[in-house]
Amino acid sequence: MSDKNLEFFERLKSIESPPTHEEFEYILAHREAFTPLLLKEVDQFIASPTDIEALGKTYVRHTLALFLLAHFREKSAYEKIIALISIQGSQVLDVTGEVFSEALGRILASVYDGNMQRIYAVVENEKLNPWIRAGALDCLMVLWKESVLSREEVMNYLRELLTDKLEKKPSYVWDAVALIAYDLHPKELVAELKDAIKQNLIEPVVLNDASLAESLEQPFYDVLKNKNNVIDGYIKSPKIELSWWLYPDRKLLQKGKDYENVDVPIVDKDVTPGERAAPMGWRSATVVRGTKKLGRNDPCLCGSGKKYKKCCLNS
């Protein structure tokens, strides 16, 4: 390992002096040299999340390692990330900020090695944090978008979850199942979804009898035409994924009460690098377009950077 490579790997440590775009480009161009170091970083995270937490909030190399390995489509990272998210408790989620509540599905799909049973085991493990489980479930949507899984395969698994593979108590996992069914058109799962709604397993604001009926009125093929708007695909380059997090716009966003017909850049706010707990996959060019009916997959108008369905829709 050259001194320059080690120097650049050290530059990944702190949010206080993040790598430049040029330095990221160097890392991408020398992925063979950096991949073993990134995998070792994940191994250390798995071995002791407490040690990572002790390094403080400015330490981000464990997070950047996940994004870089995902961008590299490094399949050897798949089992490691599965092991990481299978650690019980909230510490892993705390230490990764919102990476695993927003981008876990995309990260897993990007390193997916063909063993879907490992994803299923996380989704169905009621001892794990529901946000982790829901993130693993999102992996199916990303793989569908990338044409690795068929819609039929995804819907068949949702049916299994709705009928007998999820514990019969409300959690965000149930909501995630409902949201995916809604996004893919729930025509085959009407009976199962109605039963879950009746048992109060799904939050009414996420899906209820009226919104289910409304979704069924949408032409099936029109829904699937919106594939690109439902979920992002594989993890892209750091410049695309992480720009707003590492290099935020410092201008203060002045928001009025009326968002109608107003374009609001969600990163146009007075923040310092690393103010947010973690990147969430939204790009700096993302714009919130004010409309009377905000789609559940649109960026939330509050400016959090989350999708509406994972933010104010649940408030």
PDB file of C-alpha atoms in Angstrom:
ATOM      1  CA  MET A   1       0.000   0.000   0.000  1.00  0.00           C
ATOM      2  CA  SER A   2       1.518   3.292  -1.086  1.00  0.00           C
ATOM      3  CA  ASP A   3       1.893   6.252   1.249  1.00  0.00           C
ATOM      4  CA  LYS A   4      -0.516   8.233  -0.933  1.00  0.00           C
ATOM      5  CA  ASN A   5      -3.194   5.548  -0.651  1.00  0.00           C
ATOM      6  CA  LEU A   6      -2.802   5.408   3.118  1.00  0.00           C
ATOM      7  CA  GLU A   7      -2.967   9.194   3.287  1.00  0.00           C
ATOM      8  CA  PHE A   8      -6.222   9.259   1.312  1.00  0.00           C
ATOM      9  CA  PHE A   9      -7.679   6.457   3.431  1.00  0.00           C
ATOM     10  CA  GLU A  10      -6.922   8.544   6.516  1.00  0.00           C
ATOM     11  CA  ARG A  11      -8.753  11.457   4.877  1.00  0.00           C
ATOM     12  CA  LEU A  12     -11.960   9.438   5.051  1.00  0.00           C
ATOM     13  CA  LYS A  13     -11.993   9.555   8.839  1.00  0.00           C
ATOM     14  CA  SER A  14     -13.450  12.920   9.744  1.00  0.00           C
ATOM     15  CA  ILE A  15     -16.365  14.995   8.557  1.00  0.00           C
ATOM     16  CA  GLU A  16     -14.442  18.087   9.649  1.00  0.00           C
ATOM     17  CA  SER A  17     -12.114  17.833   6.659  1.00  0.00           C
ATOM     18  CA  PRO A  18     -13.806  15.558   4.114  1.00  0.00           C
ATOM     19  CA  PRO A  19     -12.018  14.388   0.971  1.00  0.00           C
ATOM     20  CA  THR A  20     -12.295  16.638  -2.033  1.00  0.00           C
ATOM     21  CA  HIS A  21     -14.085  15.451  -5.150  1.00  0.00           C
ATOM     22  CA  GLU A  22     -10.668  14.928  -6.742  1.00  0.00           C
ATOM     23  CA  GLU A  23      -9.539  12.736  -3.849  1.00  0.00           C
ATOM     24  CA  PHE A  24     -12.708  10.671  -4.130  1.00  0.00           C
ATOM     25  CA  GLU A  25     -12.006  10.272  -7.832  1.00  0.00           C
ATOM     26  CA  TYR A  26      -8.536   8.970  -6.977  1.00  0.00           C
ATOM     27  CA  ILE A  27     -10.031   6.407  -4.580  1.00  0.00           C
ATOM     28  CA  LEU A  28     -12.518   5.278  -7.233  1.00  0.00           C
ATOM     29  CA  ALA A  29      -9.723   4.918  -9.772  1.00  0.00           C
ATOM     30  CA  HIS A  30      -7.738   2.722  -7.342  1.00  0.00           C
ATOM     31  CA  ARG A  31     -10.575   0.614  -6.009  1.00  0.00           C
ATOM     32  CA  GLU A  32      -8.496  -2.586  -5.970  1.00  0.00           C
ATOM     33  CA  ALA A  33      -6.109  -1.018  -3.476  1.00  0.00           C
ATOM     34  CA  PHE A  34      -8.801   0.554  -1.292  1.00  0.00           C
ATOM     35  CA  THR A  35     -11.340  -2.293  -1.195  1.00  0.00           C
ATOM     36  CA  PRO A  36      -9.409  -4.422   1.374  1.00  0.00           C
ATOM     37  CA  LEU A  37      -9.071  -1.381   3.639  1.00  0.00           C
ATOM     38  CA  LEU A  38     -12.781  -0.587   3.357  1.00  0.00           C
ATOM     39  CA  LEU A  39     -13.722  -4.202   4.093  1.00  0.00           C
ATOM     40  CA  LYS A  40     -11.462  -4.146   7.148  1.00  0.00           C
ATOM     41  CA  GLU A  41     -13.242  -0.987   8.320  1.00  0.00           C
ATOM     42  CA  VAL A  42     -16.580  -2.813   8.120  1.00  0.00           C
ATOM     43  CA  ASP A  43     -15.087  -5.798   9.975  1.00  0.00           C
ATOM     44  CA  GLN A  44     -13.994  -3.487  12.785  1.00  0.00           C
ATOM     45  CA  PHE A  45     -17.469  -1.969  12.893  1.00  0.00           C
ATOM     46  CA  ILE A  46     -19.016  -5.448  13.207  1.00  0.00           C
ATOM     47  CA  ALA A  47     -16.526  -6.487  15.886  1.00  0.00           C
ATOM     48  CA  SER A  48     -17.188  -3.450  18.062  1.00  0.00           C
ATOM     49  CA  PRO A  49     -19.813  -0.800  17.283  1.00  0.00           C
ATOM     50  CA  THR A  50     -18.915   0.623  20.700  1.00  0.00           C
ATOM     51  CA  ASP A  51     -15.382   1.405  19.529  1.00  0.00           C
ATOM     52  CA  ILE A  52     -16.764   3.207  16.478  1.00  0.00           C
ATOM     53  CA  GLU A  53     -19.192   5.152  18.645  1.00  0.00           C
ATOM     54  CA  ALA A  54     -16.361   6.138  20.987  1.00  0.00           C
ATOM     55  CA  LEU A  55     -14.579   7.871  18.102  1.00  0.00           C
ATOM     56  CA  GLY A  56     -17.238  10.569  18.196  1.00  0.00           C
ATOM     57  CA  LYS A  57     -19.773  12.095  15.847  1.00  0.00           C
ATOM     58  CA  THR A  58     -17.144  13.517  13.520  1.00  0.00           C
ATOM     59  CA  TYR A  59     -15.867  10.027  12.647  1.00  0.00           C
ATOM     60  CA  VAL A  60     -17.463   8.875   9.381  1.00  0.00           C
ATOM     61  CA  ARG A  61     -15.132   6.388   7.717  1.00  0.00           C
ATOM     62  CA  HIS A  62     -17.346   3.451   8.670  1.00  0.00           C
ATOM     63  CA  THR A  63     -20.229   5.169   6.836  1.00  0.00           C
ATOM     64  CA  LEU A  64     -18.152   6.121   3.809  1.00  0.00           C
ATOM     65  CA  ALA A  65     -16.844   2.548   3.654  1.00  0.00           C
ATOM     66  CA  LEU A  66     -20.403   1.272   3.243  1.00  0.00           C
ATOM     67  CA  PHE A  67     -21.146   3.725   0.449  1.00  0.00           C
ATOM     68  CA  LEU A  68     -17.880   3.116  -1.373  1.00  0.00           C
ATOM     69  CA  LEU A  69     -18.168  -0.669  -1.223  1.00  0.00           C
ATOM     70  CA  ALA A  70     -21.745  -0.374  -2.455  1.00  0.00           C
ATOM     71  CA  HIS A  71     -20.651   1.870  -5.324  1.00  0.00           C
ATOM     72  CA  PHE A  72     -17.921  -0.667  -6.148  1.00  0.00           C
ATOM     73  CA  ARG A  73     -20.655  -3.358  -6.195  1.00  0.00           C
ATOM     74  CA  GLU A  74     -18.356  -5.377  -3.944  1.00  0.00           C
ATOM     75  CA  LYS A  75     -20.154  -8.679  -3.372  1.00  0.00           C
ATOM     76  CA  SER A  76     -17.778  -9.754  -0.608  1.00  0.00           C
ATOM     77  CA  ALA A  77     -19.300  -6.961   1.502  1.00  0.00           C
ATOM     78  CA  TYR A  78     -22.775  -8.514   1.383  1.00  0.00           C
ATOM     79  CA  GLU A  79     -22.358 -11.045   4.194  1.00  0.00           C
ATOM     80  CA  LYS A  80     -20.501  -8.469   6.278  1.00  0.00           C
ATOM     81  CA  ILE A  81     -23.301  -5.906   6.026  1.00  0.00           C
ATOM     82  CA  ILE A  82     -25.862  -8.601   6.788  1.00  0.00           C
ATOM     83  CA  ALA A  83     -23.851  -9.479   9.915  1.00  0.00           C
ATOM     84  CA  LEU A  84     -23.682  -5.809  10.854  1.00  0.00           C
ATOM     85  CA  ILE A  85     -27.419  -5.173  10.603  1.00  0.00           C
ATOM     86  CA  SER A  86     -28.146  -8.429  12.417  1.00  0.00           C
ATOM     87  CA  ILE A  87     -26.609  -7.051  15.619  1.00  0.00           C
ATOM     88  CA  GLN A  88     -29.443  -6.539  18.075  1.00  0.00           C
ATOM     89  CA  GLY A  89     -30.121  -3.242  19.751  1.00  0.00           C
ATOM     90  CA  SER A  90     -30.060   0.302  18.430  1.00  0.00           C
ATOM     91  CA  GLN A  91     -26.330   0.984  18.524  1.00  0.00           C
ATOM     92  CA  VAL A  92     -25.600   0.191  14.867  1.00  0.00           C
ATOM     93  CA  LEU A  93     -28.500   2.372  13.780  1.00  0.00           C
ATOM     94  CA  ASP A  94     -27.365   5.156  16.110  1.00  0.00           C
ATOM     95  CA  VAL A  95     -23.791   5.066  14.863  1.00  0.00           C
ATOM     96  CA  THR A  96     -24.827   5.146  11.201  1.00  0.00           C
ATOM     97  CA  GLY A  97     -27.298   7.971  11.682  1.00  0.00           C
ATOM     98  CA  GLU A  98     -29.927   7.701   8.975  1.00  0.00           C
ATOM     99  CA  VAL A  99     -27.873   5.654   6.521  1.00  0.00           C
ATOM    100  CA  PHE A 100     -29.624   2.447   7.495  1.00  0.00           C
ATOM    101  CA  SER A 101     -33.086   3.978   7.736  1.00  0.00           C
ATOM    102  CA  GLU A 102     -32.827   5.620   4.320  1.00  0.00           C
ATOM    103  CA  ALA A 103     -30.199   3.913   2.160  1.00  0.00           C
ATOM    104  CA  LEU A 104     -29.854   0.391   3.569  1.00  0.00           C
ATOM    105  CA  GLY A 105     -31.946  -1.194   0.823  1.00  0.00           C
ATOM    106  CA  ARG A 106     -29.842   0.427  -1.877  1.00  0.00           C
ATOM    107  CA  ILE A 107     -26.576  -0.509  -0.167  1.00  0.00           C
ATOM    108  CA  LEU A 108     -27.610  -4.140   0.213  1.00  0.00           C
ATOM    109  CA  ALA A 109     -28.861  -4.367  -3.356  1.00  0.00           C
ATOM    110  CA  SER A 110     -25.607  -2.892  -4.634  1.00  0.00           C
ATOM    111  CA  VAL A 111     -23.509  -5.639  -3.013  1.00  0.00           C
ATOM    112  CA  TYR A 112     -26.130  -8.430  -3.346  1.00  0.00           C
ATOM    113  CA  ASP A 113     -24.475 -11.803  -3.986  1.00  0.00           C
ATOM    114  CA  GLY A 114     -27.584 -13.788  -4.953  1.00  0.00           C
ATOM    115  CA  ASN A 115     -28.498 -15.143  -1.523  1.00  0.00           C
ATOM    116  CA  MET A 116     -31.937 -13.671  -0.900  1.00  0.00           C
ATOM    117  CA  GLN A 117     -32.503 -15.856   2.160  1.00  0.00           C
ATOM    118  CA  ARG A 118     -30.109 -13.645   4.099  1.00  0.00           C
ATOM    119  CA  ILE A 119     -32.335 -10.640   3.399  1.00  0.00           C
ATOM    120  CA  TYR A 120     -35.441 -12.576   4.376  1.00  0.00           C
ATOM    121  CA  ALA A 121     -33.833 -13.575   7.677  1.00  0.00           C
ATOM    122  CA  VAL A 122     -33.310  -9.911   8.587  1.00  0.00           C
ATOM    123  CA  VAL A 123     -36.814  -8.853   7.541  1.00  0.00           C
ATOM    124  CA  GLU A 124     -38.433 -11.630   9.568  1.00  0.00           C
ATOM    125  CA  ASN A 125     -36.298 -11.263  12.709  1.00  0.00           C
ATOM    126  CA  GLU A 126     -38.575  -9.528  15.212  1.00  0.00           C
ATOM    127  CA  LYS A 127     -35.630  -8.989  17.579  1.00  0.00           C
ATOM    128  CA  LEU A 128     -34.092  -6.447  15.196  1.00  0.00           C
ATOM    129  CA  ASN A 129     -34.917  -2.770  14.916  1.00  0.00           C
ATOM    130  CA  PRO A 130     -37.955  -2.285  12.632  1.00  0.00           C
ATOM    131  CA  TRP A 131     -36.136   0.400  10.623  1.00  0.00           C
ATOM    132  CA  ILE A 132     -33.348  -2.079   9.879  1.00  0.00           C
ATOM    133  CA  ARG A 133     -35.893  -4.715   8.864  1.00  0.00           C
ATOM    134  CA  ALA A 134     -37.770  -2.270   6.662  1.00  0.00           C
ATOM    135  CA  GLY A 135     -34.500  -1.170   5.065  1.00  0.00           C
ATOM    136  CA  ALA A 136     -33.683  -4.770   4.226  1.00  0.00           C
ATOM    137  CA  LEU A 137     -37.144  -5.101   2.701  1.00  0.00           C
ATOM    138  CA  ASP A 138     -36.437  -2.053   0.517  1.00  0.00           C
ATOM    139  CA  CYS A 139     -33.618  -4.090  -1.013  1.00  0.00           C
ATOM    140  CA  LEU A 140     -36.258  -6.078  -2.907  1.00  0.00           C
ATOM    141  CA  MET A 141     -37.604  -2.895  -4.440  1.00  0.00           C
ATOM    142  CA  VAL A 142     -34.150  -1.824  -5.585  1.00  0.00           C
ATOM    143  CA  LEU A 143     -33.480  -5.254  -7.077  1.00  0.00           C
ATOM    144  CA  TRP A 144     -36.833  -5.026  -8.862  1.00  0.00           C
ATOM    145  CA  LYS A 145     -35.928  -1.604 -10.223  1.00  0.00           C
ATOM    146  CA  GLU A 146     -32.595  -2.981 -11.429  1.00  0.00           C
ATOM    147  CA  SER A 147     -34.377  -5.957 -13.051  1.00  0.00           C
ATOM    148  CA  VAL A 148     -32.728  -8.527 -10.784  1.00  0.00           C
ATOM    149  CA  LEU A 149     -36.070  -9.549  -9.255  1.00  0.00           C
ATOM    150  CA  SER A 150     -39.406  -9.637 -11.008  1.00  0.00           C
ATOM    151  CA  ARG A 151     -42.437  -7.844  -9.663  1.00  0.00           C
ATOM    152  CA  GLU A 152     -44.037 -11.255  -9.150  1.00  0.00           C
ATOM    153  CA  GLU A 153     -41.178 -12.377  -6.905  1.00  0.00           C
ATOM    154  CA  VAL A 154     -41.504  -9.260  -4.770  1.00  0.00           C
ATOM    155  CA  MET A 155     -45.274  -9.525  -4.485  1.00  0.00           C
ATOM    156  CA  ASN A 156     -45.109 -13.229  -3.625  1.00  0.00           C
ATOM    157  CA  TYR A 157     -42.779 -12.467  -0.728  1.00  0.00           C
ATOM    158  CA  LEU A 158     -45.026  -9.654   0.479  1.00  0.00           C
ATOM    159  CA  ARG A 159     -47.900 -12.130   0.525  1.00  0.00           C
ATOM    160  CA  GLU A 160     -45.850 -14.494   2.693  1.00  0.00           C
ATOM    161  CA  LEU A 161     -45.101 -11.660   5.093  1.00  0.00           C
ATOM    162  CA  LEU A 162     -48.715 -10.543   5.256  1.00  0.00           C
ATOM    163  CA  THR A 163     -50.056 -14.025   5.854  1.00  0.00           C
ATOM    164  CA  ASP A 164     -47.695 -15.741   8.246  1.00  0.00           C
ATOM    165  CA  LYS A 165     -44.078 -14.511   8.327  1.00  0.00           C
ATOM    166  CA  LEU A 166     -44.495 -11.307  10.345  1.00  0.00           C
ATOM    167  CA  GLU A 167     -45.379 -11.130  14.018  1.00  0.00           C
ATOM    168  CA  LYS A 168     -48.961  -9.954  14.492  1.00  0.00           C
ATOM    169  CA  LYS A 169     -48.189  -6.659  16.138  1.00  0.00           C
ATOM    170  CA  PRO A 170     -47.901  -3.206  14.587  1.00  0.00           C
ATOM    171  CA  SER A 171     -44.475  -1.972  13.556  1.00  0.00           C
ATOM    172  CA  TYR A 172     -42.878  -0.006  10.769  1.00  0.00           C
ATOM    173  CA  VAL A 173     -42.193  -3.323   9.024  1.00  0.00           C
ATOM    174  CA  TRP A 174     -45.918  -3.693   8.363  1.00  0.00           C
ATOM    175  CA  ASP A 175     -46.012  -0.133   7.084  1.00  0.00           C
ATOM    176  CA  ALA A 176     -43.066  -0.867   4.779  1.00  0.00           C
ATOM    177  CA  VAL A 177     -44.869  -3.891   3.342  1.00  0.00           C
ATOM    178  CA  ALA A 178     -47.939  -1.734   2.696  1.00  0.00           C
ATOM    179  CA  LEU A 179     -45.889   1.028   1.051  1.00  0.00           C
ATOM    180  CA  ILE A 180     -44.142  -1.386  -1.293  1.00  0.00           C
ATOM    181  CA  ALA A 181     -47.446  -3.036  -2.208  1.00  0.00           C
ATOM    182  CA  TYR A 182     -48.895   0.405  -2.886  1.00  0.00           C
ATOM    183  CA  ASP A 183     -45.950   1.402  -5.082  1.00  0.00           C
ATOM    184  CA  LEU A 184     -46.118  -1.809  -7.126  1.00  0.00           C
ATOM    185  CA  HIS A 185     -49.934  -1.757  -7.379  1.00  0.00           C
ATOM    186  CA  PRO A 186     -51.545  -4.010  -4.756  1.00  0.00           C
ATOM    187  CA  LYS A 187     -54.040  -5.792  -7.018  1.00  0.00           C
ATOM    188  CA  GLU A 188     -52.984  -9.310  -5.950  1.00  0.00           C
ATOM    189  CA  LEU A 189     -52.830  -8.504  -2.228  1.00  0.00           C
ATOM    190  CA  VAL A 190     -56.186  -6.832  -1.608  1.00  0.00           C
ATOM    191  CA  ALA A 191     -57.532  -9.470   0.797  1.00  0.00           C
ATOM    192  CA  GLU A 192     -54.279  -9.684   2.770  1.00  0.00           C
ATOM    193  CA  LEU A 193     -53.928  -5.908   3.042  1.00  0.00           C
ATOM    194  CA  LYS A 194     -57.541  -5.444   4.080  1.00  0.00           C
ATOM    195  CA  ASP A 195     -57.064  -8.038   6.803  1.00  0.00           C
ATOM    196  CA  ALA A 196     -53.914  -6.283   8.070  1.00  0.00           C
ATOM    197  CA  ILE A 197     -55.760  -2.941   8.059  1.00  0.00           C
ATOM    198  CA  LYS A 198     -58.655  -4.493   9.972  1.00  0.00           C
ATOM    199  CA  GLN A 199     -56.240  -5.831  12.603  1.00  0.00           C
ATOM    200  CA  ASN A 200     -54.649  -2.364  12.960  1.00  0.00           C
ATOM    201  CA  LEU A 201     -51.256  -3.724  11.941  1.00  0.00           C
ATOM    202  CA  ILE A 202     -50.725  -0.916   9.419  1.00  0.00           C
ATOM    203  CA  GLU A 203     -50.821   2.746  10.383  1.00  0.00           C
ATOM    204  CA  PRO A 204     -53.972   4.267   8.839  1.00  0.00           C
ATOM    205  CA  VAL A 205     -51.999   7.260   7.565  1.00  0.00           C
ATOM    206  CA  VAL A 206     -49.822   4.816   5.591  1.00  0.00           C
ATOM    207  CA  LEU A 207     -52.645   2.716   4.168  1.00  0.00           C
ATOM    208  CA  ASN A 208     -56.341   2.439   4.966  1.00  0.00           C
ATOM    209  CA  ASP A 209     -59.397   1.082   3.181  1.00  0.00           C
ATOM    210  CA  ALA A 210     -59.964   4.354   1.335  1.00  0.00           C
ATOM    211  CA  SER A 211     -56.361   4.789   0.140  1.00  0.00           C
ATOM    212  CA  LEU A 212     -56.218   1.105  -0.806  1.00  0.00           C
ATOM    213  CA  ALA A 213     -59.352   1.517  -2.923  1.00  0.00           C
ATOM    214  CA  GLU A 214     -57.873   4.640  -4.496  1.00  0.00           C
ATOM    215  CA  SER A 215     -54.664   2.830  -5.392  1.00  0.00           C
ATOM    216  CA  LEU A 216     -56.631   0.028  -7.041  1.00  0.00           C
ATOM    217  CA  GLU A 217     -58.307   2.555  -9.314  1.00  0.00           C
ATOM    218  CA  GLN A 218     -54.941   3.468 -10.833  1.00  0.00           C
ATOM    219  CA  PRO A 219     -54.272   1.613 -14.110  1.00  0.00           C
ATOM    220  CA  PHE A 220     -51.784  -1.148 -13.416  1.00  0.00           C
ATOM    221  CA  TYR A 221     -49.441  -0.383 -16.292  1.00  0.00           C
ATOM    222  CA  ASP A 222     -49.489   3.339 -15.576  1.00  0.00           C
ATOM    223  CA  VAL A 223     -48.207   2.589 -12.062  1.00  0.00           C
ATOM    224  CA  LEU A 224     -45.334   0.491 -13.356  1.00  0.00           C
ATOM    225  CA  LYS A 225     -44.372   3.178 -15.860  1.00  0.00           C
ATOM    226  CA  ASN A 226     -43.331   5.268 -12.863  1.00  0.00           C
ATOM    227  CA  LYS A 227     -40.607   2.798 -11.933  1.00  0.00           C
ATOM    228  CA  ASN A 228     -37.931   5.478 -11.873  1.00  0.00           C
ATOM    229  CA  ASN A 229     -39.929   7.599  -9.426  1.00  0.00           C
ATOM    230  CA  VAL A 230     -40.600   4.837  -6.905  1.00  0.00           C
ATOM    231  CA  ILE A 231     -37.104   4.211  -5.577  1.00  0.00           C
ATOM    232  CA  ASP A 232     -33.491   4.961  -6.455  1.00  0.00           C
ATOM    233  CA  GLY A 233     -31.345   2.161  -7.842  1.00  0.00           C
ATOM    234  CA  TYR A 234     -27.836   1.076  -6.978  1.00  0.00           C
ATOM    235  CA  ILE A 235     -25.562   3.384  -5.004  1.00  0.00           C
ATOM    236  CA  LYS A 236     -23.871   5.876  -7.289  1.00  0.00           C
ATOM    237  CA  SER A 237     -20.595   7.744  -6.971  1.00  0.00           C
ATOM    238  CA  PRO A 238     -19.748   9.762  -3.845  1.00  0.00           C
ATOM    239  CA  LYS A 239     -20.021  12.963  -5.866  1.00  0.00           C
ATOM    240  CA  ILE A 240     -23.670  12.178  -6.598  1.00  0.00           C
ATOM    241  CA  GLU A 241     -24.649  10.515  -3.340  1.00  0.00           C
ATOM    242  CA  LEU A 242     -22.772  12.523  -0.737  1.00  0.00           C
ATOM    243  CA  SER A 243     -22.260  16.025  -2.078  1.00  0.00           C
ATOM    244  CA  TRP A 244     -24.989  17.740  -0.081  1.00  0.00           C
ATOM    245  CA  TRP A 245     -23.891  15.978   3.102  1.00  0.00           C
ATOM    246  CA  LEU A 246     -20.172  16.644   2.828  1.00  0.00           C
ATOM    247  CA  TYR A 247     -20.359  20.007   1.108  1.00  0.00           C
ATOM    248  CA  PRO A 248     -23.715  21.602   2.027  1.00  0.00           C
ATOM    249  CA  ASP A 249     -24.957  24.932   0.792  1.00  0.00           C
ATOM    250  CA  ARG A 250     -24.649  27.358   3.692  1.00  0.00           C
ATOM    251  CA  LYS A 251     -27.351  29.790   2.559  1.00  0.00           C
ATOM    252  CA  LEU A 252     -30.224  30.136   4.983  1.00  0.00           C
ATOM    253  CA  LEU A 253     -33.506  28.774   3.684  1.00  0.00           C
ATOM    254  CA  GLN A 254     -36.420  31.077   4.382  1.00  0.00           C
ATOM    255  CA  LYS A 255     -39.607  29.029   4.162  1.00  0.00           C
ATOM    256  CA  GLY A 256     -43.059  30.539   4.355  1.00  0.00           C
ATOM    257  CA  LYS A 257     -46.213  28.736   5.339  1.00  0.00           C
ATOM    258  CA  ASP A 258     -47.392  28.403   1.751  1.00  0.00           C
ATOM    259  CA  TYR A 259     -45.369  25.956  -0.339  1.00  0.00           C
ATOM    260  CA  GLU A 260     -47.682  26.087  -3.333  1.00  0.00           C
ATOM    261  CA  ASN A 261     -45.856  26.443  -6.648  1.00  0.00           C
ATOM    262  CA  VAL A 262     -42.524  27.075  -4.933  1.00  0.00           C
ATOM    263  CA  ASP A 263     -39.334  25.221  -5.821  1.00  0.00           C
ATOM    264  CA  VAL A 264     -37.317  24.615  -2.663  1.00  0.00           C
ATOM    265  CA  PRO A 265     -33.796  23.116  -2.858  1.00  0.00           C
ATOM    266  CA  ILE A 266     -33.773  20.857   0.193  1.00  0.00           C
ATOM    267  CA  VAL A 267     -30.114  21.513   0.950  1.00  0.00           C
ATOM    268  CA  ASP A 268     -30.383  25.277   0.780  1.00  0.00           C
ATOM    269  CA  LYS A 269     -30.124  25.775   4.507  1.00  0.00           C
ATOM    270  CA  ASP A 270     -27.692  27.053   7.079  1.00  0.00           C
ATOM    271  CA  VAL A 271     -25.830  23.895   7.986  1.00  0.00           C
ATOM    272  CA  THR A 272     -22.252  22.906   8.564  1.00  0.00           C
ATOM    273  CA  PRO A 273     -20.623  19.810   7.077  1.00  0.00           C
ATOM    274  CA  GLY A 274     -21.813  16.749   8.946  1.00  0.00           C
ATOM    275  CA  GLU A 275     -24.609  18.507  10.799  1.00  0.00           C
ATOM    276  CA  ARG A 276     -26.942  15.712   9.834  1.00  0.00           C
ATOM    277  CA  ALA A 277     -26.239  12.327  11.341  1.00  0.00           C
ATOM    278  CA  ALA A 278     -25.591  10.695   7.982  1.00  0.00           C
ATOM    279  CA  PRO A 279     -26.170  11.010   4.242  1.00  0.00           C
ATOM    280  CA  MET A 280     -29.522   9.825   3.019  1.00  0.00           C
ATOM    281  CA  GLY A 281     -28.992   9.432  -0.693  1.00  0.00           C
ATOM    282  CA  TRP A 282     -30.615  12.710  -1.732  1.00  0.00           C
ATOM    283  CA  ARG A 283     -28.598  14.708  -4.223  1.00  0.00           C
ATOM    284  CA  SER A 284     -27.825  18.398  -3.984  1.00  0.00           C
ATOM    285  CA  ALA A 285     -29.880  19.092  -7.096  1.00  0.00           C
ATOM    286  CA  THR A 286     -32.982  17.552  -5.557  1.00  0.00           C
ATOM    287  CA  VAL A 287     -35.838  19.999  -5.535  1.00  0.00           C
ATOM    288  CA  VAL A 288     -39.071  19.878  -3.579  1.00  0.00           C
ATOM    289  CA  ARG A 289     -41.851  20.976  -5.875  1.00  0.00           C
ATOM    290  CA  GLY A 290     -44.799  22.291  -3.933  1.00  0.00           C
ATOM    291  CA  THR A 291     -48.129  20.777  -4.907  1.00  0.00           C
ATOM    292  CA  LYS A 292     -51.403  20.260  -3.166  1.00  0.00           C
ATOM    293  CA  LYS A 293     -50.999  16.485  -3.297  1.00  0.00           C
ATOM    294  CA  LEU A 294     -47.524  15.412  -2.232  1.00  0.00           C
ATOM    295  CA  GLY A 295     -46.571  11.916  -3.346  1.00  0.00           C
ATOM    296  CA  ARG A 296     -45.445   9.532  -0.633  1.00  0.00           C
ATOM    297  CA  ASN A 297     -42.134   9.025  -2.436  1.00  0.00           C
ATOM    298  CA  ASP A 298     -41.487  12.732  -2.973  1.00  0.00           C
ATOM    299  CA  PRO A 299     -38.946  14.616  -0.851  1.00  0.00           C
ATOM    300  CA  CYS A 300     -40.732  15.929   2.219  1.00  0.00           C
ATOM    301  CA  LEU A 301     -41.584  19.615   2.169  1.00  0.00           C
ATOM    302  CA  CYS A 302     -40.174  20.101   5.657  1.00  0.00           C
ATOM    303  CA  GLY A 303     -36.686  19.981   4.179  1.00  0.00           C
ATOM    304  CA  SER A 304     -35.488  16.964   6.159  1.00  0.00           C
ATOM    305  CA  GLY A 305     -34.144  15.239   3.068  1.00  0.00           C
ATOM    306  CA  LYS A 306     -36.316  12.187   3.729  1.00  0.00           C
ATOM    307  CA  LYS A 307     -39.077  10.904   1.541  1.00  0.00           C
ATOM    308  CA  TYR A 308     -42.502  12.110   2.622  1.00  0.00           C
ATOM    309  CA  LYS A 309     -43.570   8.566   3.550  1.00  0.00           C
ATOM    310  CA  LYS A 310     -40.690   8.322   6.046  1.00  0.00           C
ATOM    311  CA  CYS A 311     -41.090  11.796   7.472  1.00  0.00           C
ATOM    312  CA  CYS A 312     -44.159  14.004   7.945  1.00  0.00           C
ATOM    313  CA  LEU A 313     -46.510  11.353   6.575  1.00  0.00           C
ATOM    314  CA  ASN A 314     -45.823   9.445   9.790  1.00  0.00           C
ATOM    315  CA  SER A 315     -45.916  12.431  12.107  1.00  0.00           C
TER     316      SER A 315
END
